[in-house]
Structures are given as structure tokens and as C-alpha cells.
mmCIF file with all atom_site columns, C-alpha atoms in Angstrom:
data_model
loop_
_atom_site.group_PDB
_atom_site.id
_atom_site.type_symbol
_atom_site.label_atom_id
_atom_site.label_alt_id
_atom_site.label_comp_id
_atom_site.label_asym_id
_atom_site.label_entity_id
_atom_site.label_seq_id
_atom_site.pdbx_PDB_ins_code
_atom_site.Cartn_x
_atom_site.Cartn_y
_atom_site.Cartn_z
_atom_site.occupancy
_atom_site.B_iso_or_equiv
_atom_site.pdbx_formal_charge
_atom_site.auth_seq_id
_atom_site.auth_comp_id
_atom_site.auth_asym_id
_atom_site.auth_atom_id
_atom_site.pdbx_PDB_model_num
ATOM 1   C CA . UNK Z 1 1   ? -53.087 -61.473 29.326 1.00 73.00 ? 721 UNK Z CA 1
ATOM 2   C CA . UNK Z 1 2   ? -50.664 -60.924 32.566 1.00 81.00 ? 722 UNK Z CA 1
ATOM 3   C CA . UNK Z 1 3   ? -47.253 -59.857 33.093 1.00 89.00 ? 723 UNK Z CA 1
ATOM 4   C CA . UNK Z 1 4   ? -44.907 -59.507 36.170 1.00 93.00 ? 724 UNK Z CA 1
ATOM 5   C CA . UNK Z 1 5   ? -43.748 -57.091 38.606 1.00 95.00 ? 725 UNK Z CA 1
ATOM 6   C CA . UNK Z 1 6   ? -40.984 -57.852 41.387 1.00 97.00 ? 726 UNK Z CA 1
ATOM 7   C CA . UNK Z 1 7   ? -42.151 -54.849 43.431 1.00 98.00 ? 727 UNK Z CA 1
ATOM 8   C CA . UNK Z 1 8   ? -41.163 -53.419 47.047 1.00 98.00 ? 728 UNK Z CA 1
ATOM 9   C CA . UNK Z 1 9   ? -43.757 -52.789 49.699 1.00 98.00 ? 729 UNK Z CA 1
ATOM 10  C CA . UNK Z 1 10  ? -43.308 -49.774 52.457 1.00 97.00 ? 730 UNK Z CA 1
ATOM 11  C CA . UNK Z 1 11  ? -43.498 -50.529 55.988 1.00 97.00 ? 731 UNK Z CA 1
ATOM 12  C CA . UNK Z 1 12  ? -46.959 -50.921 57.749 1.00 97.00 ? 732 UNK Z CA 1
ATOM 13  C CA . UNK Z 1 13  ? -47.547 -47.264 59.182 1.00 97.00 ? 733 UNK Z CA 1
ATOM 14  C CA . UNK Z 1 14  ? -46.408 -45.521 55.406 1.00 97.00 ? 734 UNK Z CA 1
ATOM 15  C CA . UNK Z 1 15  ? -48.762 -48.233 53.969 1.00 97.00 ? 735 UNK Z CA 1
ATOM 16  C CA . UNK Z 1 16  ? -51.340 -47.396 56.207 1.00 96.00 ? 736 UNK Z CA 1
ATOM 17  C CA . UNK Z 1 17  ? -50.742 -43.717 55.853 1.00 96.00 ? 737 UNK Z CA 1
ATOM 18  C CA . UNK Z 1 18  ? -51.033 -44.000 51.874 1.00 96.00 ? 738 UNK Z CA 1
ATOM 19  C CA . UNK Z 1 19  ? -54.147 -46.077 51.800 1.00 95.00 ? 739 UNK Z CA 1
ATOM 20  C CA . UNK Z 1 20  ? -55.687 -43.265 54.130 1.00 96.00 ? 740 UNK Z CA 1
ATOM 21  C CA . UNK Z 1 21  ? -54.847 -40.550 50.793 1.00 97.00 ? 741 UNK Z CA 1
ATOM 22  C CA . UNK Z 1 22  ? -56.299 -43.280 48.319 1.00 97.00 ? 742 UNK Z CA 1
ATOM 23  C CA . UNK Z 1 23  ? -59.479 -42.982 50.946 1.00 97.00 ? 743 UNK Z CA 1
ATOM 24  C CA . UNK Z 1 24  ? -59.642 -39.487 51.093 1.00 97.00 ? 744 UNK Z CA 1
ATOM 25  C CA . UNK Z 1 25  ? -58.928 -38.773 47.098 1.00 98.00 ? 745 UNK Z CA 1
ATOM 26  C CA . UNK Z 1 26  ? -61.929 -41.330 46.178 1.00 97.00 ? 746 UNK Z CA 1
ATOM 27  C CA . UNK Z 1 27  ? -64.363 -39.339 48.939 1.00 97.00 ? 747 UNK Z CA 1
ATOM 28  C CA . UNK Z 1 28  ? -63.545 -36.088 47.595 1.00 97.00 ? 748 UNK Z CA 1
ATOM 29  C CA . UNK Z 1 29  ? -64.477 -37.709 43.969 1.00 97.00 ? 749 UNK Z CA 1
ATOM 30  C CA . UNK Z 1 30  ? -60.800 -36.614 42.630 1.00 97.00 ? 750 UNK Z CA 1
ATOM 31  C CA . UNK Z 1 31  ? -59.721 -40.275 41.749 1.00 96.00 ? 751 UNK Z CA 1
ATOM 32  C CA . UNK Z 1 32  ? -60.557 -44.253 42.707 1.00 95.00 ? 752 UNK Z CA 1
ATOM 33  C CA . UNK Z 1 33  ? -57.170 -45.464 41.608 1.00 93.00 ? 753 UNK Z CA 1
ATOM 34  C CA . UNK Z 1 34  ? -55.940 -46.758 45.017 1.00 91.00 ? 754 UNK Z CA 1
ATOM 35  C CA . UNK Z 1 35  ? -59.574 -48.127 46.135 1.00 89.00 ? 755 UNK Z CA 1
ATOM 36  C CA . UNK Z 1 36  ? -60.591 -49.851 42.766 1.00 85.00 ? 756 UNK Z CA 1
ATOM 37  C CA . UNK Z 1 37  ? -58.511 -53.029 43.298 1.00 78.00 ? 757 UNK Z CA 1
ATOM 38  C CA . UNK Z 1 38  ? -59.015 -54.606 46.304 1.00 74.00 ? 758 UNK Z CA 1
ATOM 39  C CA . UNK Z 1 39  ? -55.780 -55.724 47.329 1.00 78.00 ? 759 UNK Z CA 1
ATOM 40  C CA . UNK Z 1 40  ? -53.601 -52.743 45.939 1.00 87.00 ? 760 UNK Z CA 1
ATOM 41  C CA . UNK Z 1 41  ? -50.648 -51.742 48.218 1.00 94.00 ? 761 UNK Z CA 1
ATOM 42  C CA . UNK Z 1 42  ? -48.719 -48.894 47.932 1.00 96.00 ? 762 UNK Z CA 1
ATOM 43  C CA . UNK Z 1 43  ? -45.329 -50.187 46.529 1.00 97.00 ? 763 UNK Z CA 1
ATOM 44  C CA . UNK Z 1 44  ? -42.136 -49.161 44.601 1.00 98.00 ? 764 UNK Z CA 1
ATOM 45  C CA . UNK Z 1 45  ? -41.638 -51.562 41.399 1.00 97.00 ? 765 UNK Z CA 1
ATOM 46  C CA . UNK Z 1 46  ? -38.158 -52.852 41.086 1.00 97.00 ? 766 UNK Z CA 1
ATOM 47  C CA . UNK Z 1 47  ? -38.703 -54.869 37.841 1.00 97.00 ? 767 UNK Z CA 1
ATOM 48  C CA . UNK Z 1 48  ? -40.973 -55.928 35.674 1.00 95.00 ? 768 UNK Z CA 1
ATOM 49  C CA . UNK Z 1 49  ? -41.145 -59.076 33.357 1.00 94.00 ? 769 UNK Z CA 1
ATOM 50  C CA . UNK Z 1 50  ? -43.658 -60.091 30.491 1.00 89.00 ? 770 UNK Z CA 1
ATOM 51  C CA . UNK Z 1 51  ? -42.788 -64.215 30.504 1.00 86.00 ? 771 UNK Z CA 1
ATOM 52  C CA . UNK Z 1 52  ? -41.536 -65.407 33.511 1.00 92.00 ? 772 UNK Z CA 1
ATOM 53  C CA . UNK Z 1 53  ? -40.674 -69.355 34.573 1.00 92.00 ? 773 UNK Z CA 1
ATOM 54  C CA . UNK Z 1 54  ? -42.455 -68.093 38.254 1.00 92.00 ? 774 UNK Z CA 1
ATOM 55  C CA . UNK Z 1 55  ? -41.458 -71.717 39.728 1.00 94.00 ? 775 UNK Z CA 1
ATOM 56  C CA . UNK Z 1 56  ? -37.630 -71.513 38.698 1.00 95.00 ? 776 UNK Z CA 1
ATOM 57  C CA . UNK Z 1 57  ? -37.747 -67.083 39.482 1.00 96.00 ? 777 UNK Z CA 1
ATOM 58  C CA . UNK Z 1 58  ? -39.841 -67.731 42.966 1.00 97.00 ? 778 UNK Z CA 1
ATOM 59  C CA . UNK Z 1 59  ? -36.624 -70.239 43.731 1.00 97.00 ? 779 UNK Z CA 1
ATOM 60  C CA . UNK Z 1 60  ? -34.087 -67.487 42.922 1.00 97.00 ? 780 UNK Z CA 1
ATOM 61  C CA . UNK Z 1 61  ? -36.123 -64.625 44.490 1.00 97.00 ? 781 UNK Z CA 1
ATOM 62  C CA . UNK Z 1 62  ? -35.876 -66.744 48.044 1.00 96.00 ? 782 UNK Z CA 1
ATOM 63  C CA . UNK Z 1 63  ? -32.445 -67.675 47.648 1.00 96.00 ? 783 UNK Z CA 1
ATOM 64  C CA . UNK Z 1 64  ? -30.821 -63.920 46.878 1.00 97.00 ? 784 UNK Z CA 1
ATOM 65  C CA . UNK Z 1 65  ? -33.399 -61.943 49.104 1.00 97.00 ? 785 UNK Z CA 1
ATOM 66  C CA . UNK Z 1 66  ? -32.320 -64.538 52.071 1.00 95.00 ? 786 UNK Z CA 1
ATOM 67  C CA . UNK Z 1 67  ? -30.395 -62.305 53.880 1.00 94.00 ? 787 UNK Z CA 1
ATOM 68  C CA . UNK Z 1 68  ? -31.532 -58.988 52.311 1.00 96.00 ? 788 UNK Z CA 1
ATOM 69  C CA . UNK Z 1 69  ? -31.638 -55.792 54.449 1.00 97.00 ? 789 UNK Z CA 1
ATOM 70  C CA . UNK Z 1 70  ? -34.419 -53.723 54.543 1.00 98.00 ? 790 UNK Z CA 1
ATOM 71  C CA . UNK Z 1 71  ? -33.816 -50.199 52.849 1.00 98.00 ? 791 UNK Z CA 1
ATOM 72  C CA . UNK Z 1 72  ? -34.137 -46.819 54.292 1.00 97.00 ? 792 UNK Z CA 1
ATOM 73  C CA . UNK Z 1 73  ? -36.080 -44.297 51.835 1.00 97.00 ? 793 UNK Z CA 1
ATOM 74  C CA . UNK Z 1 74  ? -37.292 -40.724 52.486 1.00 97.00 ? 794 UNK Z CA 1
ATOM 75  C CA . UNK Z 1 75  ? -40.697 -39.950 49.880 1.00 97.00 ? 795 UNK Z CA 1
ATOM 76  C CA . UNK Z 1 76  ? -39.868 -36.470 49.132 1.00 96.00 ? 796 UNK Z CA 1
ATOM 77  C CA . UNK Z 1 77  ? -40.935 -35.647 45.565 1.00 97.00 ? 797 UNK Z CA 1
ATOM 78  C CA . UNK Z 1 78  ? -44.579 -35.166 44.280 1.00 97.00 ? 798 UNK Z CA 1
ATOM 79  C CA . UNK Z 1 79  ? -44.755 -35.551 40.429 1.00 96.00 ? 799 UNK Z CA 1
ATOM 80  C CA . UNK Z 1 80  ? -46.044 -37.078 37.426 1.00 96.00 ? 800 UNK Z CA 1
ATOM 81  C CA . UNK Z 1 81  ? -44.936 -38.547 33.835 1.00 93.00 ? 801 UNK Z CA 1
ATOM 82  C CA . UNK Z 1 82  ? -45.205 -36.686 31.198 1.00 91.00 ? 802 UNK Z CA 1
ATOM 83  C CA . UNK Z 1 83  ? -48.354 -37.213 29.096 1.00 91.00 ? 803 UNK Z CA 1
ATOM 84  C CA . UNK Z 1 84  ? -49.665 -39.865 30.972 1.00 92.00 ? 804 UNK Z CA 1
ATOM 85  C CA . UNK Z 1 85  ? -52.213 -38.520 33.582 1.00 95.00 ? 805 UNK Z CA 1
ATOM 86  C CA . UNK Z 1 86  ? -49.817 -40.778 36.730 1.00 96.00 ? 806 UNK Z CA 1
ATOM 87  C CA . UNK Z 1 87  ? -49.318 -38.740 40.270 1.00 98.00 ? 807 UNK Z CA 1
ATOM 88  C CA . UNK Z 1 88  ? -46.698 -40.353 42.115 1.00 98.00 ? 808 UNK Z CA 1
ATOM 89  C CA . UNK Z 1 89  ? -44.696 -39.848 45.084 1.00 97.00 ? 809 UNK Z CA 1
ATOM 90  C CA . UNK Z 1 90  ? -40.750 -40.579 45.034 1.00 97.00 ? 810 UNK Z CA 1
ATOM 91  C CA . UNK Z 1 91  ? -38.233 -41.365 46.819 1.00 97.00 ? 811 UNK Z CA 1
ATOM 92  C CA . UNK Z 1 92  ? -34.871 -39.529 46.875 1.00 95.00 ? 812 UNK Z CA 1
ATOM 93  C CA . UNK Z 1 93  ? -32.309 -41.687 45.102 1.00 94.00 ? 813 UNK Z CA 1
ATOM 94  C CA . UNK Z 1 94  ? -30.071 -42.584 47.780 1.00 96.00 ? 814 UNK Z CA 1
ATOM 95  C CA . UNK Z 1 95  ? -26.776 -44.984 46.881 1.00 97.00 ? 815 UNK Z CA 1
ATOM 96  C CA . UNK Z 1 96  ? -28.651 -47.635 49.203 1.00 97.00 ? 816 UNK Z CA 1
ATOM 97  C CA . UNK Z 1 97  ? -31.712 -47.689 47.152 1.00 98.00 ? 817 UNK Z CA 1
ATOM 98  C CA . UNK Z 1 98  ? -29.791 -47.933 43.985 1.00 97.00 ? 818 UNK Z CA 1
ATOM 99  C CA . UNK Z 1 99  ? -27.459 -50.447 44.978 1.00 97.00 ? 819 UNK Z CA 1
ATOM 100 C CA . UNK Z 1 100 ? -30.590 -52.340 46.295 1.00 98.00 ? 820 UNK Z CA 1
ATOM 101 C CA . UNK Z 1 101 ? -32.291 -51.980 42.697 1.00 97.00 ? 821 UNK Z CA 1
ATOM 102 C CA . UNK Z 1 102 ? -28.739 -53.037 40.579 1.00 97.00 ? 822 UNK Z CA 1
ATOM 103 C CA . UNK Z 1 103 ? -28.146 -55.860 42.855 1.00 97.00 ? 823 UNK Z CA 1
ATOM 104 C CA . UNK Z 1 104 ? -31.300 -57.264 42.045 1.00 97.00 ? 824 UNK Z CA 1
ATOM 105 C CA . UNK Z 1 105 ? -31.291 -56.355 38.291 1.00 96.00 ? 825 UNK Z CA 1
ATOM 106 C CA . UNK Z 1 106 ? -27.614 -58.040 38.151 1.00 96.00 ? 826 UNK Z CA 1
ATOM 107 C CA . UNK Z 1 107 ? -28.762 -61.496 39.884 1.00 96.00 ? 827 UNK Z CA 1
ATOM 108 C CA . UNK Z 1 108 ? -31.749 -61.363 37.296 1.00 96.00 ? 828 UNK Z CA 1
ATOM 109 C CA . UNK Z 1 109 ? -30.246 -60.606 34.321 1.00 93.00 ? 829 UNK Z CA 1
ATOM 110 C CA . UNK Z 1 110 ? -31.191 -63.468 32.518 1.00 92.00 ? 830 UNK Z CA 1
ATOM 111 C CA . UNK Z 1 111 ? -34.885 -62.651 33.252 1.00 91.00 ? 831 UNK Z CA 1
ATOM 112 C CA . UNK Z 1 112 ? -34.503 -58.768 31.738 1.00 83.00 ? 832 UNK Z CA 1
ATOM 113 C CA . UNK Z 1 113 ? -35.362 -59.728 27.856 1.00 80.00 ? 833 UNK Z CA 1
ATOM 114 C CA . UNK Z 1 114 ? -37.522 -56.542 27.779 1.00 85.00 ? 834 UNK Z CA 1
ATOM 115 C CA . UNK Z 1 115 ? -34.726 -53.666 26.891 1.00 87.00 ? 835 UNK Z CA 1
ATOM 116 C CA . UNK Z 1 116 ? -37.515 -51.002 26.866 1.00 87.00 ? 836 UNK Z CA 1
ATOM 117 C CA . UNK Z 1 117 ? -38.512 -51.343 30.496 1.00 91.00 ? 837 UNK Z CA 1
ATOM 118 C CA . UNK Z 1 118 ? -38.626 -48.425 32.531 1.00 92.00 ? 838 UNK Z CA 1
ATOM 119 C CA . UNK Z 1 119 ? -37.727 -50.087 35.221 1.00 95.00 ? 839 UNK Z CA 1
ATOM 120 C CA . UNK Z 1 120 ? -34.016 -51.501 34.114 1.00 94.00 ? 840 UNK Z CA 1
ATOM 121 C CA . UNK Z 1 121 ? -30.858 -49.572 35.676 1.00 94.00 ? 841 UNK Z CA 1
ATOM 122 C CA . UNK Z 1 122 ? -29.901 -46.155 33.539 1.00 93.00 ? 842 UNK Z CA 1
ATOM 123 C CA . UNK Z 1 123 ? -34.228 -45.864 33.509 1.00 94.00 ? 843 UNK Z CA 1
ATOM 124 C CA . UNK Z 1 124 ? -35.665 -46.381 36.528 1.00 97.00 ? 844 UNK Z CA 1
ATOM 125 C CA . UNK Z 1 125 ? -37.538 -43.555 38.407 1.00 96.00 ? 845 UNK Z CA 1
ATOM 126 C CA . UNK Z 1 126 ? -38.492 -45.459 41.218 1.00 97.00 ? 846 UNK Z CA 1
ATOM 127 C CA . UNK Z 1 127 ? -42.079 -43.818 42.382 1.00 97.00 ? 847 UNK Z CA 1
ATOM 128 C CA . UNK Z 1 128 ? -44.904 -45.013 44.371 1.00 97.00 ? 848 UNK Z CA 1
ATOM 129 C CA . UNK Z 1 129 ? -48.239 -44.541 42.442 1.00 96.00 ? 849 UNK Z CA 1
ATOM 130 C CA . UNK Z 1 130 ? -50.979 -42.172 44.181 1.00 97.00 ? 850 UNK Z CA 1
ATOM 131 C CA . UNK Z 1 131 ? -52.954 -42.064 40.832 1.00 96.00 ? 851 UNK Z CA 1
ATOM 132 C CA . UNK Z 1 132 ? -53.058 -42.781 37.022 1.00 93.00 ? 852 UNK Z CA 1
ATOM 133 C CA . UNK Z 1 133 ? -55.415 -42.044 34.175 1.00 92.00 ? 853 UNK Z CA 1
ATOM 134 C CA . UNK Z 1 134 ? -56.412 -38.870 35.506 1.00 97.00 ? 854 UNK Z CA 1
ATOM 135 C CA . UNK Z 1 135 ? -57.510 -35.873 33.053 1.00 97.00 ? 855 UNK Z CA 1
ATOM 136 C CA . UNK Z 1 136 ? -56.167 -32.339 33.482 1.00 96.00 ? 856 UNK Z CA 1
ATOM 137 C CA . UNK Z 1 137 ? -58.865 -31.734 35.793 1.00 97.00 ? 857 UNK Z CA 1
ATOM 138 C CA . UNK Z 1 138 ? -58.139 -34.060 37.848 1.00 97.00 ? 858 UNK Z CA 1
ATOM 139 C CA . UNK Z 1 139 ? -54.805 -34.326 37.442 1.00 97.00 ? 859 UNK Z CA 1
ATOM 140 C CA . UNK Z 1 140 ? -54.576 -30.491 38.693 1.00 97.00 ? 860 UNK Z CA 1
ATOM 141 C CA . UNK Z 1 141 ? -57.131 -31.726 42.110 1.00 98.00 ? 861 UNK Z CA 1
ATOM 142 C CA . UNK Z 1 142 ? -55.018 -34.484 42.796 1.00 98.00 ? 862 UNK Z CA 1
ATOM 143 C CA . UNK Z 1 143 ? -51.810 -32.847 42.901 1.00 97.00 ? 863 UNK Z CA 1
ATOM 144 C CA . UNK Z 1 144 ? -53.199 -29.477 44.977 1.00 97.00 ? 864 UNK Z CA 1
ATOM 145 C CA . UNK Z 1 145 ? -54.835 -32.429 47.345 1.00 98.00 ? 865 UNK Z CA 1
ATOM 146 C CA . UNK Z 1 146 ? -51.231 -34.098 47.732 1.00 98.00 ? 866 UNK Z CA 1
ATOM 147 C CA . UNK Z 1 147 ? -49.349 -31.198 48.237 1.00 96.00 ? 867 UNK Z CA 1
ATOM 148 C CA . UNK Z 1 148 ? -51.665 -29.591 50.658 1.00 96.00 ? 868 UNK Z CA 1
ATOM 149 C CA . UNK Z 1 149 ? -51.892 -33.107 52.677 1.00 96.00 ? 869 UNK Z CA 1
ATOM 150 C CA . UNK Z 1 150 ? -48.931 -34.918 52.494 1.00 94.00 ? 870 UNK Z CA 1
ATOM 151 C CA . UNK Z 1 151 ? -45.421 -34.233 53.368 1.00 91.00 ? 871 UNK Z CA 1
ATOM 152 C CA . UNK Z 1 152 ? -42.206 -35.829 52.984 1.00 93.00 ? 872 UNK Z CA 1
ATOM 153 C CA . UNK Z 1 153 ? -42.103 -39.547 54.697 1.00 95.00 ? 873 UNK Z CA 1
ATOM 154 C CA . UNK Z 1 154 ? -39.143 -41.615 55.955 1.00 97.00 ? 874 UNK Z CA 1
ATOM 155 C CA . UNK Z 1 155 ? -39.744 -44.839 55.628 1.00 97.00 ? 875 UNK Z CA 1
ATOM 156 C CA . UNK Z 1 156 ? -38.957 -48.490 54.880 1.00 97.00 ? 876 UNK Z CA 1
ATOM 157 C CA . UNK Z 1 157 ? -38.927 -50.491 52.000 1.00 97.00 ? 877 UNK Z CA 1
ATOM 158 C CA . UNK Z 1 158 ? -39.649 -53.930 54.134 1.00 96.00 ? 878 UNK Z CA 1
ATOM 159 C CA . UNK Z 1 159 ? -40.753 -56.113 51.441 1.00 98.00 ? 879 UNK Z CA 1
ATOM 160 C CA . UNK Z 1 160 ? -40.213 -57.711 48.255 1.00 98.00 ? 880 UNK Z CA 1
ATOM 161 C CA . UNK Z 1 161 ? -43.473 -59.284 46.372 1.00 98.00 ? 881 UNK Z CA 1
ATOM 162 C CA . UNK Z 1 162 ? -43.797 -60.847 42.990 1.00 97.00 ? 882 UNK Z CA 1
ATOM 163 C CA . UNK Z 1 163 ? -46.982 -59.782 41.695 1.00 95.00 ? 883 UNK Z CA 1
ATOM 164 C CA . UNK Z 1 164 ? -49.020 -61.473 38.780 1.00 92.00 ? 884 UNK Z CA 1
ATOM 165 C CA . UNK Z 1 165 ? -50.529 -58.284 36.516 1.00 87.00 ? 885 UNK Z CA 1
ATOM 166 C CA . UNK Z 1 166 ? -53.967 -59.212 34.823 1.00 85.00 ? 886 UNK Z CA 1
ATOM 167 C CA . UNK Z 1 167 ? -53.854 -56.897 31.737 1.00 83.00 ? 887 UNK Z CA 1
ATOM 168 C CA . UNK Z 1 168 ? -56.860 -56.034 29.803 1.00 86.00 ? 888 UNK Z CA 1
ATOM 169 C CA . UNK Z 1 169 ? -57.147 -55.980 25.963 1.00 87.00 ? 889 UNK Z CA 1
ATOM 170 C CA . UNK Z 1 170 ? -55.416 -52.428 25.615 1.00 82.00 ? 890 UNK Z CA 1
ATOM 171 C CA . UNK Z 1 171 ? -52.532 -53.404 28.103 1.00 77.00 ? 891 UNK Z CA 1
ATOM 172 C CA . UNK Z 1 172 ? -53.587 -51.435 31.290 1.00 77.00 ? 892 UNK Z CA 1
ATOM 173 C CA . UNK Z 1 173 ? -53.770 -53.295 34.676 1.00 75.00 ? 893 UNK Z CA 1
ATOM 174 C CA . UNK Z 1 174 ? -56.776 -54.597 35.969 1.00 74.00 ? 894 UNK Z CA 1
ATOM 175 C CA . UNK Z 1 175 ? -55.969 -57.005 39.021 1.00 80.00 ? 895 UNK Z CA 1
ATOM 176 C CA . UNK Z 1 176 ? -53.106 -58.098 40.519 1.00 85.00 ? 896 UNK Z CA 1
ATOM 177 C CA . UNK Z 1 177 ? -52.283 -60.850 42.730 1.00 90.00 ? 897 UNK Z CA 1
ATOM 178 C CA . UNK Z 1 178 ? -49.145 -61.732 45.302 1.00 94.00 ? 898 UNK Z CA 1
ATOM 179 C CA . UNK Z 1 179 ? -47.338 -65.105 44.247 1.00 95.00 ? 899 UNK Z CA 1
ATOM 180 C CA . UNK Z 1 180 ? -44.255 -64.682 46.136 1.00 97.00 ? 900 UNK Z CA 1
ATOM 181 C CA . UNK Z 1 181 ? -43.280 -62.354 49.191 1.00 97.00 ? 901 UNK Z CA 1
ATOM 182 C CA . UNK Z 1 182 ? -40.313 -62.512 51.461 1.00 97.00 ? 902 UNK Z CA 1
ATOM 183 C CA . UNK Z 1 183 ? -39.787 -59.871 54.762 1.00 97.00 ? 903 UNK Z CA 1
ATOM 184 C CA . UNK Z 1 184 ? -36.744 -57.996 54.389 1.00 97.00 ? 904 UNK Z CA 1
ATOM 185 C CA . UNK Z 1 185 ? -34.169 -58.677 57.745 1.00 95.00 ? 905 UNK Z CA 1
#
């Protein structure tokens, strides 16, 4: 089973930076999240999509990202969803990152036939992923880990990727692999 993600990638030094705490949280036996994929990247997800026409959306996607300005964002805000064992990190919401985000979800409309997504406008909590599936243990290590170790980061979402999910037979991602990415200017 697979799904979609459009998703935006940080610039190389915050990328670098974040793969170093996936490192460190795996040594110190708190979580394996970032390290248990391969190719995981760090990355803010802009939309997501369970049947996509990738041919005719990979077309679109290079045609409105064209001229598409990279996007200043300060990670600022250490937290986690309710109930669901996910650390993150977040952004502040600035108008530039929002705009960035409707624009997209406006071009794309015809693509958002999920209305539950998290990740439509009025939802989305944009957040980049430092674990998931964690216990309260853990949960409670990881976040004392983050807070102790990382600080707030300006950075650049310098990106865009479409991203082909392999699910597995409860819905949780297994694998995922890059089909389309374009630089931002």
C-alpha cells in the first residue's frame, strides 16, 4: 500500500545538524526513528495525497514551483501530538510560510480529495519529525535530550520533494522514496 507526501526539505547545514540528533538519540538507545530508513531527511510536509496521477502532478509540481522562492523559517518549538508518542520540532508560523503552504494547496486543489488531512489549510501544524512511536519512557528521554541539546534554528526551507510512502498493513510508514524534487530559487 503507498500514499503521497509533497514535503519541504531544510537547507544542507539544518539537515545535517538534525541527522546528527537522530545519531545521537539512537546511541543513547532513546529512539531509531531518524536512522531506521535509510534515506529519511528531515523535512516539513506540505501535503499529503492517497491516489495521485504522479505523471500529470510531477508536470504541475515543475511548472508552479518554477520560479518558487525559497522560505525563511526559524524551528523554535519542541512538542508533540497528543496521544500519539511523535516529538517534533516547529517552526514559527510566519505569513511567508503560510502563504507558501496556501499557494500550493490552492494550485492543487483538485488533488486534495482527502478532507481529513492534517495537512490542508485551517489544520496544518507544520513540524519536522525528531521521533514517533515512542512510549512514555521514552517519550519523556527524548524530549529532556532535545531540550537540553538543541536550540532554536533559522533556517531554509530549500526544497520541495514528492515522496512515494510504502505503508504497511496497519497504515504506518515503512520506506519512502523521492520521485520528484525541484531546488527552490
Amino acid at each position: 500500500m503507498f500514499a503521497y507526501a509533497l514535503v519541504g526539505y531544510l537547507d544542507n547545514e539544518t539537515e545535517k545538524n538534525f541527522k546528527r540528533l537522530w545519531t545521537n538519540l539512537s546511541e543513547k538507545n532513546i529512539t531509531h526513528y531518524g536512522i531506521e530508513n535509510r534515506g529519511r531527511r528531515p523535512h516539513i510536509t506540505i501535503a499529503d495525497y492517497e491516489i495521485l496521477d504522479k505523471n500529470i502532478f510531477i508536470e504541475l509540481l515543475e511548472k508552479f514551483y518554477e520560479e518558487k522562492q525559497k522560505v525563511d523559517i526559524s524551528l523554535n518549538i519542541l512538542g508533540t501530538f497528543i496521544n500519539t508518542g511523535t516529538l517534533f520540532i516547529a517552526p514559527t508560523l510566519s505569513t511567508e510560510l503560510l502563504t507558501f503552504h496556501n499557494n500550493h494547496h490552492k494550485y492543487f486543489k483538485e488533488f486534495n480529495e482527502n478532507e481529513n488531512s492534517f495537512y490542508l489549510p485551517g489544520k496544518w501544524i507544520p513540524h519536522c519529525t525528531i521521533a514517533s512511536r515512542l512510549d512514555e519512557d521514552k517519550m519523556i528521554q527524548a524530549f529532556r535530550y532535545c531540550k537540553s541539546n538543541i536550540g532554536k534554528t533559522n533556517c531554509m526551507l530549500d526544497e520541495i520533494a514528492l515522496i512515494e510512502i510504502k505503508l504497511n498493513d496497519t497504515g504506518v510508514a515503512i520506506d519512502d522514496n523521492i520521485i520528484f524534487s525541484k531546488k527552490l530559487k
